[in-house]
Amino acid sequence: MAAEPPKTTYRRVMLKISGEALMGETSYGLHPPTVEHIAREVAAVHEMGVEICMVIGGGNVFRGLQGAAQGMERTTADYMGMLATVMNALAMQSALESLGVFTRVISAIPMDQICEPYIRRRAVRHLEKKRVCIFAAGTGNPYFTTDTAATLRANEMACEAIFKGTQVDGVYDSDPKTNPQAVRYDRITYDQVLADHLKVMDASAIALARDNALPIIVFSLDEPGGFRGILAGEGAYTMVHG
């Protein structure tokens, strides 16, 4: 008789990762072994019966703000960044489905040949059928980051928390990579994140999470089994809450 999966307090969650998380040790684009590693982390949580939404940034391919800083018109640069997120979403879909996890890529910009348009009720139904929903192309509007898109979709999908996968195991009072004395917060408020300019998510995303009492859990995606462990009540992380 198969062992029961670990109990979790979360039924539906949003996983937000950066595009850079898919680069691995490379300096640009996709690193297939890294994409596969993240897919295995997601599949392990899926096996627990958790309904999973995902938003992946596009900074490994193109970042709108950087394009605008180099003289490109901001709206055009942002649309290019949105298209980069679609590429990343398709790569993650391929990796997840190779593990037997049914997945839907849902784009805020219609492109019917490769993914579904965003229709909230349809997306909710996919989640109820235990399909992983990867939301691509941000909000479909320029001047909004994928952090904001993740928070918006998490609220629309009635997610119980946003899991922000990073390279460190939580939020620190300074950069732990350069300051060995940096202190990790176990819990921190939305207002403190905004007041201290802590790099969790951009201010619009934090404010949207605060206004809807949506907790943000910051954890290390590099730690094997970390995503699943936190959902099972183990591991180190920081919770941003009211």
Short mmCIF file of C-alpha atoms in Angstrom, two decimals:
data_model
loop_
_atom_site.label_atom_id
_atom_site.label_comp_id
_atom_site.label_asym_id
_atom_site.label_seq_id
_atom_site.Cartn_x
_atom_site.Cartn_y
_atom_site.Cartn_z
CA MET A 1 0.00 0.00 0.00
CA ALA A 2 1.44 3.38 -1.06
CA ALA A 3 2.36 5.83 1.68
CA GLU A 4 0.12 8.85 2.04
CA PRO A 5 1.65 12.17 0.94
CA PRO A 6 2.63 14.64 3.69
CA LYS A 7 -0.16 16.82 5.00
CA THR A 8 -0.10 20.46 3.96
CA THR A 9 -2.02 23.48 5.17
CA TYR A 10 -2.16 24.90 1.63
CA ARG A 11 -4.64 23.72 -0.96
CA ARG A 12 -3.76 26.13 -3.80
CA VAL A 13 -0.58 28.19 -4.16
CA MET A 14 1.20 30.49 -6.58
CA LEU A 15 4.88 29.83 -7.31
CA LYS A 16 6.72 32.89 -8.61
CA ILE A 17 10.24 32.50 -9.96
CA SER A 18 12.47 34.79 -11.97
CA GLY A 19 13.57 34.10 -15.50
CA GLU A 20 17.14 34.17 -14.23
CA ALA A 21 16.33 31.10 -12.12
CA LEU A 22 16.20 29.11 -15.37
CA MET A 23 19.71 30.13 -16.45
CA GLY A 24 21.60 27.88 -14.05
CA GLU A 25 25.30 28.55 -14.44
CA THR A 26 24.88 30.13 -17.87
CA SER A 27 24.74 33.87 -18.51
CA TYR A 28 21.72 33.91 -20.83
CA GLY A 29 18.73 31.87 -21.90
CA LEU A 30 17.67 28.46 -20.64
CA HIS A 31 19.74 25.78 -18.93
CA PRO A 32 17.77 22.53 -19.49
CA PRO A 33 19.08 20.70 -16.37
CA THR A 34 18.03 23.69 -14.22
CA VAL A 35 14.59 23.79 -15.82
CA GLU A 36 14.26 20.05 -15.13
CA HIS A 37 15.33 20.55 -11.49
CA ILE A 38 12.63 23.17 -10.94
CA ALA A 39 10.07 20.97 -12.72
CA ARG A 40 10.89 18.12 -10.32
CA GLU A 41 10.37 20.47 -7.37
CA VAL A 42 6.95 21.45 -8.72
CA ALA A 43 6.05 17.82 -9.48
CA ALA A 44 6.89 16.81 -5.91
CA VAL A 45 4.43 19.40 -4.57
CA HIS A 46 1.84 18.38 -7.16
CA GLU A 47 2.05 14.83 -5.81
CA MET A 48 0.93 16.17 -2.43
CA GLY A 49 -2.39 17.14 -4.00
CA VAL A 50 -1.65 20.87 -3.96
CA GLU A 51 -3.10 22.92 -6.82
CA ILE A 52 -0.28 24.96 -8.37
CA CYS A 53 -0.17 28.21 -10.34
CA MET A 54 3.12 29.52 -11.71
CA VAL A 55 4.44 32.80 -13.03
CA ILE A 56 7.96 32.91 -14.49
CA GLY A 57 9.80 36.13 -15.29
CA GLY A 58 11.57 36.77 -18.56
CA GLY A 59 14.84 38.35 -17.45
CA ASN A 60 16.94 35.48 -18.77
CA VAL A 61 15.84 36.42 -22.31
CA PHE A 62 14.80 40.07 -22.23
CA ARG A 63 13.96 42.55 -19.48
CA GLY A 64 11.77 45.50 -20.44
CA LEU A 65 13.34 47.95 -18.00
CA GLN A 66 16.83 47.23 -19.32
CA GLY A 67 15.65 47.68 -22.88
CA ALA A 68 14.05 51.00 -21.97
CA ALA A 69 17.24 52.09 -20.20
CA GLN A 70 19.13 51.50 -23.44
CA GLY A 71 16.89 53.88 -25.35
CA MET A 72 14.09 51.57 -26.46
CA GLU A 73 10.53 52.84 -26.11
CA ARG A 74 9.26 51.49 -22.77
CA THR A 75 5.98 50.01 -23.98
CA THR A 76 7.69 48.10 -26.79
CA ALA A 77 10.40 46.88 -24.42
CA ASP A 78 7.80 45.64 -21.94
CA TYR A 79 5.91 43.74 -24.63
CA MET A 80 9.18 42.07 -25.64
CA GLY A 81 9.67 41.07 -22.00
CA MET A 82 6.17 39.58 -21.93
CA LEU A 83 6.98 37.43 -24.96
CA ALA A 84 10.12 36.20 -23.18
CA THR A 85 7.92 34.93 -20.33
CA VAL A 86 5.90 32.88 -22.83
CA MET A 87 9.08 31.16 -24.01
CA ASN A 88 9.99 30.31 -20.42
CA ALA A 89 6.47 29.06 -19.69
CA LEU A 90 6.58 26.72 -22.69
CA ALA A 91 9.95 25.36 -21.57
CA MET A 92 8.58 24.68 -18.09
CA GLN A 93 5.46 23.07 -19.55
CA SER A 94 7.62 20.70 -21.58
CA ALA A 95 9.71 19.78 -18.53
CA LEU A 96 6.65 19.19 -16.33
CA GLU A 97 4.82 17.10 -18.90
CA SER A 98 7.91 14.94 -19.36
CA LEU A 99 7.38 14.09 -15.67
CA GLY A 100 3.73 13.23 -16.25
CA VAL A 101 2.31 16.47 -14.82
CA PHE A 102 -0.53 17.88 -16.92
CA THR A 103 0.08 21.57 -17.56
CA ARG A 104 -1.56 24.55 -19.24
CA VAL A 105 0.21 27.69 -20.41
CA ILE A 106 -2.23 30.59 -20.19
CA SER A 107 -1.21 33.87 -21.79
CA ALA A 108 -2.51 37.37 -21.10
CA ILE A 109 -1.68 38.11 -24.77
CA PRO A 110 -3.67 35.80 -27.09
CA MET A 111 -1.53 33.46 -29.21
CA ASP A 112 -3.87 30.56 -29.82
CA GLN A 113 -1.47 28.30 -31.69
CA ILE A 114 0.79 27.78 -28.68
CA CYS A 115 -1.20 28.51 -25.51
CA GLU A 116 -4.60 29.40 -24.10
CA PRO A 117 -5.90 32.94 -23.62
CA TYR A 118 -6.53 33.96 -20.02
CA ILE A 119 -10.12 33.22 -19.00
CA ARG A 120 -10.45 33.12 -15.22
CA ARG A 121 -13.17 30.49 -14.95
CA ARG A 122 -11.37 28.18 -17.38
CA ALA A 123 -8.12 28.56 -15.44
CA VAL A 124 -9.88 27.76 -12.15
CA ARG A 125 -11.32 24.63 -13.76
CA HIS A 126 -7.84 23.52 -14.85
CA LEU A 127 -6.66 23.87 -11.26
CA GLU A 128 -9.61 21.87 -9.99
CA LYS A 129 -8.59 19.13 -12.43
CA LYS A 130 -5.10 19.19 -10.87
CA ARG A 131 -3.39 20.74 -13.88
CA VAL A 132 -0.52 23.13 -13.23
CA CYS A 133 -1.39 26.54 -14.69
CA ILE A 134 1.54 28.63 -15.90
CA PHE A 135 0.44 32.22 -16.42
CA ALA A 136 2.51 33.96 -19.10
CA ALA A 137 2.82 37.43 -20.65
CA GLY A 138 2.45 39.21 -17.32
CA THR A 139 -0.78 41.14 -16.96
CA GLY A 140 -0.86 41.84 -20.69
CA ASN A 141 -0.07 45.49 -19.97
CA PRO A 142 3.21 47.43 -20.02
CA TYR A 143 4.58 49.05 -16.85
CA PHE A 144 3.61 46.03 -14.73
CA THR A 145 6.16 43.45 -13.61
CA THR A 146 5.71 39.70 -13.38
CA ASP A 147 5.73 40.14 -9.58
CA THR A 148 2.54 42.15 -9.92
CA ALA A 149 1.16 39.64 -12.44
CA ALA A 150 1.81 36.79 -10.00
CA THR A 151 0.03 38.63 -7.19
CA LEU A 152 -2.90 39.55 -9.42
CA ARG A 153 -3.36 35.99 -10.70
CA ALA A 154 -2.91 34.56 -7.20
CA ASN A 155 -5.79 36.71 -5.99
CA GLU A 156 -7.96 35.89 -9.00
CA MET A 157 -7.32 32.15 -8.55
CA ALA A 158 -7.99 32.34 -4.79
CA CYS A 159 -4.50 31.07 -3.95
CA GLU A 160 -3.75 30.83 -0.25
CA ALA A 161 -0.13 32.03 -0.53
CA ILE A 162 2.51 33.17 -2.99
CA PHE A 163 5.75 31.17 -2.83
CA LYS A 164 8.62 33.31 -4.09
CA GLY A 165 11.51 31.03 -5.09
CA THR A 166 14.91 32.74 -4.81
CA GLN A 167 18.59 31.88 -4.36
CA VAL A 168 18.46 32.44 -0.59
CA ASP A 169 16.28 30.92 2.13
CA GLY A 170 14.27 34.00 3.02
CA VAL A 171 14.39 37.76 3.49
CA TYR A 172 17.47 39.23 5.15
CA ASP A 173 18.20 42.67 6.57
CA SER A 174 21.14 42.90 4.11
CA ASP A 175 22.60 40.80 1.32
CA PRO A 176 23.73 37.48 2.88
CA LYS A 177 26.05 36.87 -0.07
CA THR A 178 28.16 39.90 0.81
CA ASN A 179 27.44 40.23 4.54
CA PRO A 180 27.99 37.05 6.60
CA GLN A 181 26.35 38.84 9.56
CA ALA A 182 23.07 39.34 7.72
CA VAL A 183 20.02 38.34 9.77
CA ARG A 184 17.13 36.38 8.27
CA TYR A 185 13.60 37.31 9.24
CA ASP A 186 11.22 34.47 10.11
CA ARG A 187 8.26 36.80 9.72
CA ILE A 188 7.99 40.36 8.45
CA THR A 189 5.11 42.67 7.64
CA TYR A 190 4.21 44.07 4.24
CA ASP A 191 4.69 47.59 5.59
CA GLN A 192 8.20 46.80 6.85
CA VAL A 193 9.15 45.37 3.44
CA LEU A 194 7.96 48.61 1.79
CA ALA A 195 9.46 50.94 4.40
CA ASP A 196 12.88 49.25 4.39
CA HIS A 197 12.92 48.76 0.59
CA LEU A 198 13.61 45.05 1.02
CA LYS A 199 13.92 43.22 -2.28
CA VAL A 200 11.07 40.74 -1.99
CA MET A 201 8.79 41.90 -4.79
CA ASP A 202 8.16 45.30 -6.30
CA ALA A 203 6.07 47.79 -4.35
CA SER A 204 2.92 47.33 -6.45
CA ALA A 205 2.95 43.58 -5.84
CA ILE A 206 3.53 43.99 -2.09
CA ALA A 207 0.72 46.53 -1.82
CA LEU A 208 -1.67 44.28 -3.76
CA ALA A 209 -0.81 41.33 -1.52
CA ARG A 210 -1.25 43.48 1.60
CA ASP A 211 -4.63 44.81 0.47
CA ASN A 212 -5.88 41.26 -0.02
CA ALA A 213 -4.15 39.68 3.03
CA LEU A 214 -2.23 37.28 0.77
CA PRO A 215 0.90 35.94 2.51
CA ILE A 216 4.19 35.76 0.61
CA ILE A 217 6.61 32.97 1.50
CA VAL A 218 10.20 33.54 0.40
CA PHE A 219 12.36 30.42 0.21
CA SER A 220 15.34 28.94 -1.61
CA LEU A 221 14.50 27.20 -4.84
CA ASP A 222 18.07 25.90 -5.04
CA GLU A 223 17.56 23.64 -2.03
CA PRO A 224 16.49 20.18 -3.29
CA GLY A 225 13.07 19.35 -1.89
CA GLY A 226 12.75 22.82 -0.41
CA PHE A 227 9.41 23.71 -1.99
CA ARG A 228 7.84 20.42 -0.91
CA GLY A 229 9.44 20.63 2.54
CA ILE A 230 8.00 24.03 3.32
CA LEU A 231 4.54 22.89 2.28
CA ALA A 232 4.99 19.95 4.65
CA GLY A 233 5.96 22.33 7.49
CA GLU A 234 9.75 22.00 7.29
CA GLY A 235 12.70 24.11 6.18
CA ALA A 236 13.74 27.75 6.42
CA TYR A 237 11.76 30.58 4.90
CA THR A 238 10.41 34.08 5.57
CA MET A 239 6.69 34.81 5.67
CA VAL A 240 5.55 38.29 4.66
CA HIS A 241 2.15 38.99 6.20
CA GLY A 242 -0.05 41.70 7.70
#
